[in-house]
Amino acid sequence: MLKWITGIAGAIALLAVIAGWWMFAGFSKAPKAAPGVVDIEAWRAMVRDAGGELPTGIRILEVGGDSAPMLAARAGAFGGEWLTSYNSVQLVFPEDTIVIGGALDRVTSEGMVQSKEAWSFDDQAYGQLTAAMLKASQVLITHEHLDHVMAVARHPDPPALAPRLSLNAPQIAALPKFALGGLDPALAGLAPRLDGSVQLVAPGVVVVPMAGHTPGSQLIFITLENGQEYLMIGDTVWSMTSIEELTMRPVFTQFIVFDPNEDREAIRTQIRALYDLMQAEPGLHVFPSHDRVRLDELAGEGLITWGFAD
Ligand SMILES: [Zn+2]
Ligand SMILES: [Zn+2]
């Protein structure tokens, strides 16, 4: 009898270990190769061929911050901390600006608190973001998730914002679920300006569709007038350590964060492609949306500037 009980207990313990491994560590590694996922030479050629006045700077406006266990961002990362930034990006041109990212509003932010001590939300910055959108020649988002669309879906002046929006079809299709009390008619009738191909949207700015995290996810390749090159990778990863360690978010984030699920196979492949790209192009400044440590590093090197220009 005792032998049976020990056997059953052992089997349950083994199953728990396997389930834990699957939820928090397994099936998250990038493959050995990812040919053809990114083609920086093609993006560079588009920038070169189009010419024009390139942007002079990249500015980042943080509307909120938080902290979570690194395990949420990278499978198997037991013990570390992920400093989370919620922000929007402004490309500054000699004559105008482009805003990328709708960040989140206070009510959304309050619904996503991870750490009571680290959490913050800056109402003044959010107001600055919605105002900056109306001065921008274009407004884009990296992808259609609640922490990247709110200043678009819940903008106080949709008719003024609508003509500036350069979105793709999946991004537009997702807007109604983020609007409060129904999507404003000015945003409901939006036509996609991005057609799902690699597109130059302004001098020095190339949009690269990269479905995986969401169907409408895209990378944004930016070349400044001073020759510096940047790659915004949105939420392909939440922490640069995911690229360095070739390891994506764990399976359990699917259950607690995403609906619908992300395409994990696609993201693992994209992580390999980005890793290889960074090896080949050490001068390229890659940054995800939410990695506060990485953004601080870029700011420290004078490669980005905190806060929007007026
Ligand atoms: Zn996000
Ligand atoms: Zn996301």
XYZ file of C-alpha atoms and ligand atoms in Angstrom:
312
model
C 0.000 0.000 0.000
C 2.730 2.414 1.053
C 4.572 1.529 -2.131
C 1.514 2.503 -4.184
C 1.133 5.819 -2.381
C 4.798 6.622 -2.846
C 4.494 5.701 -6.506
C 1.469 7.923 -7.067
C 3.003 10.819 -5.123
C 6.162 10.446 -7.178
C 4.193 10.495 -10.427
C 2.284 13.621 -9.359
C 5.518 15.354 -8.363
C 7.071 14.441 -11.699
C 4.038 15.777 -13.582
C 4.217 19.012 -11.585
C 7.880 19.418 -12.503
C 7.118 18.805 -16.171
C 4.155 21.219 -16.108
C 6.273 23.854 -14.344
C 9.047 23.447 -16.863
C 6.561 23.768 -19.718
C 4.900 26.872 -18.225
C 8.008 28.784 -17.162
C 11.017 27.497 -19.053
C 10.330 25.202 -22.000
C 9.578 25.738 -25.672
C 10.989 29.257 -25.621
C 14.383 28.967 -27.324
C 15.118 30.512 -30.702
C 15.976 28.162 -33.571
C 19.537 27.839 -34.904
C 18.855 29.952 -37.984
C 16.209 32.322 -39.356
C 17.058 33.098 -42.952
C 15.105 35.788 -44.792
C 13.259 37.278 -41.800
C 15.044 40.644 -41.844
C 16.787 42.335 -44.760
C 18.510 45.495 -43.592
C 20.161 46.089 -46.972
C 16.733 46.348 -48.601
C 15.621 48.857 -45.925
C 18.799 50.888 -46.395
C 18.255 50.955 -50.144
C 14.729 52.297 -49.646
C 16.058 55.070 -47.399
C 18.852 55.902 -49.852
C 16.647 55.879 -52.947
C 13.978 58.086 -51.392
C 16.421 60.649 -49.977
C 14.758 63.704 -48.406
C 15.373 65.333 -45.064
C 16.079 62.604 -42.536
C 15.018 62.865 -38.891
C 17.481 64.603 -36.598
C 16.580 62.899 -33.341
C 14.557 60.287 -31.476
C 12.727 61.328 -28.319
C 10.905 59.080 -25.869
C 8.080 60.217 -23.632
C 7.452 57.898 -20.705
C 3.863 57.980 -19.474
C 4.265 55.226 -16.931
C 6.584 52.711 -15.367
C 6.421 49.485 -13.434
C 8.499 46.475 -12.476
C 7.876 42.746 -12.814
C 9.854 39.543 -12.404
C 12.138 39.004 -15.404
C 10.554 35.541 -15.611
C 7.488 37.197 -17.184
C 9.627 38.560 -20.019
C 12.101 35.712 -20.480
C 11.511 32.010 -19.921
C 13.702 30.460 -17.248
C 14.881 33.861 -15.930
C 14.306 33.086 -12.263
C 15.291 35.891 -9.927
C 15.828 38.920 -12.168
C 13.768 42.090 -12.417
C 12.216 43.622 -15.544
C 11.953 47.404 -15.292
C 8.953 48.210 -17.459
C 8.575 51.462 -19.374
C 5.316 52.548 -21.014
C 6.092 55.199 -23.566
C 5.692 56.759 -26.959
C 8.386 57.691 -29.477
C 8.753 60.959 -31.381
C 10.865 61.276 -34.519
C 11.987 64.859 -34.928
C 12.412 66.162 -38.478
C 13.610 69.634 -39.463
C 10.047 70.664 -40.323
C 7.744 68.283 -38.461
C 7.468 65.165 -36.297
C 6.170 61.593 -36.364
C 4.732 59.973 -33.244
C 4.994 56.196 -32.852
C 2.930 54.488 -30.170
C -0.261 55.354 -28.322
C 0.940 54.055 -24.941
C -1.752 53.632 -22.285
C -4.053 55.910 -20.343
C -4.362 56.074 -16.555
C -7.331 53.721 -16.231
C -5.553 51.043 -18.307
C -2.335 51.552 -16.392
C -4.137 51.182 -13.054
C -5.562 47.904 -14.279
C -2.099 46.527 -15.066
C -0.130 47.261 -11.882
C 2.590 44.672 -11.276
C 4.485 46.275 -8.403
C 2.800 48.786 -6.077
C 6.192 50.309 -5.201
C 7.498 50.677 -8.750
C 4.265 51.564 -10.558
C 3.814 55.129 -11.792
C 1.630 57.050 -14.219
C 2.262 60.589 -15.450
C -0.980 62.386 -16.391
C 0.892 65.416 -17.632
C 2.979 63.263 -19.994
C -0.131 61.521 -21.309
C -1.690 64.920 -22.041
C 1.504 65.913 -23.801
C 1.295 62.743 -25.908
C -2.266 63.328 -27.134
C -1.339 66.953 -27.951
C 1.900 65.946 -29.734
C -0.096 63.563 -31.935
C -2.097 66.497 -33.288
C 1.100 68.344 -34.236
C 2.663 65.301 -35.911
C 2.559 64.721 -39.656
C 1.896 61.017 -38.986
C 0.973 58.812 -36.049
C 1.913 55.122 -36.125
C 1.821 52.290 -33.618
C 4.099 49.259 -33.376
C 1.143 46.962 -32.690
C -2.454 46.664 -31.573
C -2.208 46.007 -27.824
C -3.815 47.934 -24.986
C -0.552 49.485 -23.785
C 0.260 50.835 -27.282
C -3.030 52.199 -28.622
C -4.893 54.157 -25.958
C -3.871 57.674 -27.032
C -5.236 56.656 -30.447
C -8.398 54.669 -29.576
C -9.268 57.037 -26.692
C -7.869 60.281 -28.120
C -9.816 63.363 -26.966
C -10.100 64.728 -30.533
C -10.582 61.830 -32.978
C -11.521 63.957 -36.025
C -8.232 65.894 -35.720
C -6.221 62.715 -35.137
C -7.751 60.539 -37.873
C -6.068 62.174 -40.916
C -2.659 61.667 -39.262
C -2.997 57.953 -38.586
C -0.843 55.594 -40.639
C -2.015 52.166 -39.528
C -2.270 48.727 -41.118
C -5.467 46.703 -41.445
C -5.082 44.472 -38.341
C -4.273 47.550 -36.224
C -7.410 49.339 -37.439
C -9.538 46.216 -36.932
C -8.458 46.079 -33.267
C -9.320 49.699 -32.377
C -13.005 49.150 -31.433
C -12.141 46.832 -28.545
C -9.981 49.547 -26.942
C -12.410 52.466 -27.346
C -14.607 53.531 -24.447
C -18.297 53.651 -25.303
C -17.830 52.733 -28.943
C -15.216 53.879 -31.423
C -15.597 57.476 -32.624
C -16.950 57.556 -36.220
C -13.812 59.435 -37.324
C -11.711 56.385 -36.327
C -14.262 53.771 -37.385
C -13.998 54.620 -41.062
C -10.211 54.634 -41.226
C -8.531 53.287 -44.370
C -5.188 51.471 -43.928
C -2.230 53.551 -45.100
C 0.134 50.641 -44.488
C -0.509 47.743 -46.843
C 1.391 44.944 -45.106
C 4.530 45.267 -47.224
C 7.853 46.857 -46.223
C 7.141 50.563 -46.731
C 9.021 53.823 -46.468
C 6.604 56.165 -44.674
C 8.868 59.242 -44.467
C 12.513 60.042 -45.235
C 14.608 57.657 -43.143
C 11.623 55.723 -41.768
C 10.830 52.190 -42.977
C 7.991 50.095 -41.607
C 8.690 46.346 -41.617
C 5.657 44.103 -40.983
C 6.540 41.390 -38.453
C 3.399 39.467 -37.481
C 3.861 37.195 -34.494
C 3.319 39.082 -31.246
C 0.117 40.338 -32.927
C -1.056 40.128 -36.559
C -0.396 43.869 -37.055
C 3.030 43.995 -35.356
C 5.772 45.817 -37.210
C 9.386 46.838 -36.769
C 10.396 50.398 -37.574
C 13.830 51.068 -39.077
C 14.992 54.639 -38.599
C 18.017 56.362 -40.111
C 18.945 59.725 -38.655
C 20.533 62.553 -40.527
C 23.780 61.887 -38.595
C 23.867 58.338 -40.014
C 22.865 56.507 -36.803
C 20.482 53.606 -37.436
C 17.801 52.326 -35.072
C 15.373 49.432 -35.065
C 12.240 49.695 -32.952
C 11.074 46.157 -32.261
C 7.905 46.883 -30.261
C 6.971 43.877 -28.135
C 8.772 41.230 -30.180
C 10.624 40.930 -26.884
C 10.012 42.809 -23.622
C 13.649 42.756 -22.559
C 16.807 42.902 -24.662
C 18.056 39.972 -22.592
C 15.557 37.859 -24.548
C 17.598 38.497 -27.678
C 20.947 38.106 -25.917
C 19.812 34.804 -24.381
C 17.856 33.725 -27.493
C 14.836 33.053 -25.270
C 11.289 34.393 -25.545
C 8.528 34.931 -23.002
C 7.472 31.750 -21.190
C 4.330 29.814 -22.104
C 2.546 30.980 -18.946
C 2.369 34.577 -20.258
C 0.002 33.191 -22.905
C -2.450 32.267 -20.185
C -2.240 35.381 -18.053
C -1.545 38.173 -20.577
C -2.459 37.515 -24.190
C -5.817 37.092 -25.853
C -5.531 35.928 -28.542
C -2.221 34.122 -28.029
C 0.886 35.288 -29.800
C 2.462 33.146 -32.502
C 5.312 31.729 -30.430
C 6.932 29.943 -33.351
C 7.115 33.224 -35.286
C 8.587 35.112 -32.328
C 11.251 32.501 -31.626
C 12.317 32.786 -35.250
C 12.282 36.588 -35.098
C 14.486 36.536 -31.993
C 17.083 34.493 -33.879
C 16.857 36.890 -36.829
C 17.346 39.915 -34.557
C 20.233 38.220 -32.728
C 21.999 37.505 -36.001
C 21.269 41.031 -37.262
C 22.818 42.566 -34.135
C 25.886 40.371 -34.485
C 26.302 41.472 -38.090
C 25.459 45.136 -37.402
C 26.916 46.161 -34.049
C 26.240 49.833 -34.854
C 22.466 49.281 -35.155
C 20.552 50.468 -32.079
C 17.807 47.943 -31.430
C 15.220 48.718 -28.766
C 11.992 47.144 -27.534
C 9.108 49.265 -26.192
C 9.206 48.271 -22.550
C 12.870 47.753 -21.623
C 13.682 50.663 -19.284
C 17.274 49.487 -18.823
C 17.919 49.516 -22.563
C 16.274 52.929 -23.020
C 18.372 54.372 -20.188
C 21.474 52.949 -21.854
C 20.619 54.653 -25.166
C 19.813 57.920 -23.393
C 23.095 57.679 -21.482
C 24.963 57.416 -24.767
C 23.076 60.400 -26.188
C 21.388 58.211 -28.807
C 17.861 59.032 -27.684
C 16.465 61.873 -25.578
C 13.871 61.560 -22.819
C 10.786 63.738 -23.284
C 9.046 65.079 -26.380
C 9.997 68.272 -28.167
C 7.284 70.946 -28.140
Zn 3.373 46.231 -24.731
Zn 2.185 43.850 -27.013
